[in-house]
Amino acid sequence: MTNWTVEEFMEDIRKETETQFQKEVSEASHQEIYFAISAIVNHQIDKDWEKTNKLYKNKKPKQVYYLSMEFLIGGLLKSNLLHHQMLDVCNTALEKLGLEPEEIYKQEHDPGLGNGGLGRLAACFLDSMASMRYPGHGFGIRYRYGLFEQRIINGYQTELPDYWLDNEYPWERRKPEEAIEIIFGGTVHMHKKYDGSLEFNYENTDKVLAVPYDIPIVGYQNQIVNTLRLWSAEHTSAESPLEFKDYYHEIDHQHTIEQISGFLYPDDSSHEGKHLRIKQQYFLVAASLKQIIREFKNNGNNDLQKLHEKVVIQINDTHPSLAIPELMRILMDEEGFSWDNAWMVTTKTFAYTNHTIMSEALEKWPTDMIQHLLPRLYMIINEINERFCQGIWFDHPELRLEIPKMAIIADNQVHMARLAIVGSFSVNGVAKLHTEILKQQEMKEFHQLYPGRFQNKTNGITHRRWLLMVNPRLSDVISETINDRWIYRPRELTHLLRHIHDKPLLTSIGKIKQQNKQELANVIYRMTGIKVDEQSIFDVQIKRLHEYKRQLLNVFHIMYLYNELKDNPTLDITPRTFIFGAKAAPSYYFAKEVIKLINTMAEIINHDPTIHDKLKVVFLENYNVSLAEKIIPATDLSEQISTASKEASGTGNMKMMMNGALTIGTLDGANIEIKNLVNESNIFLFGLRAEEVYHYYHSGEYQAYEEYQTDERITQIMNQLRDGLYGYYEFKDIYYHLLSTNDSYFVMKDFADYVETQQCVDQVYRNKDEWLSKSLINIAHSGKFSSDRTIKEYASSIWKIDNI
Ligand code: 26V
């Protein structure tokens, strides 16, 4: 580990600015300083990267590959500095040079290569693997456009393209010499060879080149650097555009190539662009598998029969599950394996994680599309399906009637989740409740068939980014109190419980929250012009906008409070600032109406002098990882209010708890596990339980219309939506949607309990000591949710890998 002095670091910044830009530090832009510092860090990284690769080459450990269509890695400069023990020195050096460190760090355009939880989880996992010395790497796509940039115009979401590569991205290394050719489409011809084996030849195929861009994943102060390899689609040199046979086809193909790594899909757009999405998925899978096998062979292994002894592949949701038939194809068509042998190796290599039970997110691809794009893969999927269904028919007659629900190909669609379950040796959910729901409800037939295959791995977050990096003041106080071993062993945060009556400690935790709130208040003011009261409760809901996450329930509470205050302006309530951050998928009309509603309420409430600043509503546009890093340390109350059973885990809940927020939530996802740790007195629970939700769905007993009519508070709110808020705006579509779907996410049903629970929050917040000790208890138990724990569980019970 390098120990730099501040002077040395300043000198390096000077040198880099001089060599890169021929400028003095004082003349350089913030952007140029950012590039200069990145270069300094990169020199260090490259040394460790090479060393790590050599280490793996010599020791040849079993490797894990995490295949994911999304990686939301966030800014890397600050975390790379931290992981190289250079952050403090760099901060001081910058200050001495007359620069504000945060101004430099915010130059980084964070790569939005993910939608939300699933992509951020992948990034936290990479961080934990490197920090705990596991040989684990990511494979993904280098989208030229990440998730859209959100602008709020007139209260509405508008989407702008996110061209994150406008400047050079200093963390990636292009490796054209390791590019891989990928084949799409065409027709397959089968030939029987003299020895009776089959040979497959392809005609009129389209070729695409997958060019790797490697991003270093730096372990925490341990000299390990793993790799995140992102593939970019380019055209092959063999088929230069000048040699085309069919002009129109060629133009089309060039266009497709540009599109393959063109942009990231927002998570509900499964209707449009399915074709392209499959191409992206196959592109990722085919390139990654070729690379994995290449590495396996380069390591001196020539017996692919033993692939699973050296390689395990985790597929992140169903998105990469074409890897299963693709490995079958490679083993059979290119390596001469029999079906049975190929299947044995394949099903010992893959493990699948499910991240949602929402049916619209469970991928199903039209058979004709797959057949046309990937003719050979379709043959293999068909064969997998045939054998699978026959297997049930003959070996599990008790499940015969369930075959239509289990078949991989049904209703002219390929059911990717079924393919993933059948082709993997492990299937896991992401929190205890979610895994139980998979086993007992959503995938129960598969669980009957393969009872040993299902297991739980509760999600986690990297405490290095989400506490140490984003909340240095809190981290310091923790380290002063229980020493800094928690950084390596986050479970040791429980030692804070010994200090639960330590008044000065509680006071300084309170002060730190106050400082963080002040900083967020500044950000809010800069972004929106709204002045918020730092003494008010910072009540935060930050996550993708979706009906099941129930931002609408939060809005109902705000409308209720506002209505109360209008009736009685002297009403004694603790002042609150409601803070939202959320992107809605561009084609998701309902979600976008909710954004407009939030902004409308903000407009009305923030400008109403009669409520004396007791309420403020803030919608922060373009919610992303770097904004989350500013909001989370300043949160008092974490809103985790999904309809029970719908949120697979949640990870924002963990991040906010780790930063001392208290949770108001339903018994859903990982909230349940938070409750089990901190106990019911340190979390605000409300609402229907998952069983009750299922019960209402099955019995049809719930009548939303009655709820609307009987609870006067709801009647008033609903009528305001229908007729116009305080004379101005109307949200008829939300009103009709709730009634016509019979309030399928139970917003009205859970309203009363939610309001009552919010009243408890209001009361507890008035007692500073009580609030702070609950806050400390939450921090103390949050170590369990470090992704280090999660990764250890994956390593020992799925991957069977050791750290190096
Ligand atoms: C679906 C689709 C459908 C087609 C277009 C692109 C796309 C992208 C994503 C998805 C599904 C996303 C599933 C997801 O993000 N699940 C979240 O995973 C988190 C990590 O496990 C978990 O904490 C959240 O509760 C869960 O909603």
PDB file of C-alpha atoms in Angstrom, residues 354 356-358 362 399 402 405-406 418 421 432-448 454 644-646 689-698:
ATOM      1  CA  ASN A 354     -34.835 -14.244  -9.016  1.00  0.00           C
ATOM      2  CA  THR A 356     -39.152 -10.118  -8.614  1.00  0.00           C
ATOM      3  CA  ILE A 357     -42.507 -11.827  -8.645  1.00  0.00           C
ATOM      4  CA  MET A 358     -44.147  -9.051 -10.635  1.00  0.00           C
ATOM      5  CA  LEU A 362     -41.059 -12.223 -15.858  1.00  0.00           C
ATOM      6  CA  LEU A 399     -47.045 -33.300 -11.323  1.00  0.00           C
ATOM      7  CA  GLU A 402     -48.966 -29.052 -13.730  1.00  0.00           C
ATOM      8  CA  LYS A 405     -47.664 -24.317 -15.875  1.00  0.00           C
ATOM      9  CA  MET A 406     -44.110 -25.607 -15.986  1.00  0.00           C
ATOM     10  CA  ARG A 418     -38.627 -21.701 -16.251  1.00  0.00           C
ATOM     11  CA  ILE A 421     -34.783 -22.865 -13.049  1.00  0.00           C
ATOM     12  CA  LYS A 432     -36.513 -14.642   3.379  1.00  0.00           C
ATOM     13  CA  LEU A 433     -40.117 -13.765   2.622  1.00  0.00           C
ATOM     14  CA  HIS A 434     -39.447 -13.514  -1.094  1.00  0.00           C
ATOM     15  CA  THR A 435     -37.810 -16.949  -1.190  1.00  0.00           C
ATOM     16  CA  GLU A 436     -40.735 -18.430   0.736  1.00  0.00           C
ATOM     17  CA  ILE A 437     -43.165 -16.880  -1.734  1.00  0.00           C
ATOM     18  CA  LEU A 438     -41.198 -18.393  -4.608  1.00  0.00           C
ATOM     19  CA  LYS A 439     -41.266 -21.809  -2.951  1.00  0.00           C
ATOM     20  CA  GLN A 440     -44.855 -21.783  -1.733  1.00  0.00           C
ATOM     21  CA  GLN A 441     -46.617 -19.705  -4.372  1.00  0.00           C
ATOM     22  CA  GLU A 442     -45.060 -18.402  -7.527  1.00  0.00           C
ATOM     23  CA  MET A 443     -42.779 -21.356  -8.273  1.00  0.00           C
ATOM     24  CA  LYS A 444     -44.336 -23.994  -6.097  1.00  0.00           C
ATOM     25  CA  GLU A 445     -44.503 -26.697  -8.758  1.00  0.00           C
ATOM     26  CA  PHE A 446     -40.803 -26.295  -9.432  1.00  0.00           C
ATOM     27  CA  HIS A 447     -40.106 -26.390  -5.736  1.00  0.00           C
ATOM     28  CA  GLN A 448     -41.998 -29.690  -5.506  1.00  0.00           C
ATOM     29  CA  PHE A 454     -34.218 -23.340  -3.818  1.00  0.00           C
ATOM     30  CA  ALA A 644     -46.716  -6.717   1.243  1.00  0.00           C
ATOM     31  CA  SER A 645     -45.322  -9.587  -0.887  1.00  0.00           C
ATOM     32  CA  LYS A 646     -44.386  -7.340  -3.833  1.00  0.00           C
ATOM     33  CA  ARG A 689     -49.314  -8.802   5.806  1.00  0.00           C
ATOM     34  CA  ALA A 690     -48.376 -10.810   2.731  1.00  0.00           C
ATOM     35  CA  GLU A 691     -50.837 -13.603   3.635  1.00  0.00           C
ATOM     36  CA  GLU A 692     -53.627 -11.082   3.928  1.00  0.00           C
ATOM     37  CA  VAL A 693     -52.778  -9.638   0.543  1.00  0.00           C
ATOM     38  CA  TYR A 694     -52.929 -13.131  -0.982  1.00  0.00           C
ATOM     39  CA  HIS A 695     -56.120 -13.818   0.921  1.00  0.00           C
ATOM     40  CA  TYR A 696     -57.831 -10.740  -0.506  1.00  0.00           C
ATOM     41  CA  TYR A 697     -56.680 -11.562  -4.009  1.00  0.00           C
ATOM     42  CA  HIS A 698     -58.137 -15.051  -3.773  1.00  0.00           C
TER      43      HIS A 698
END
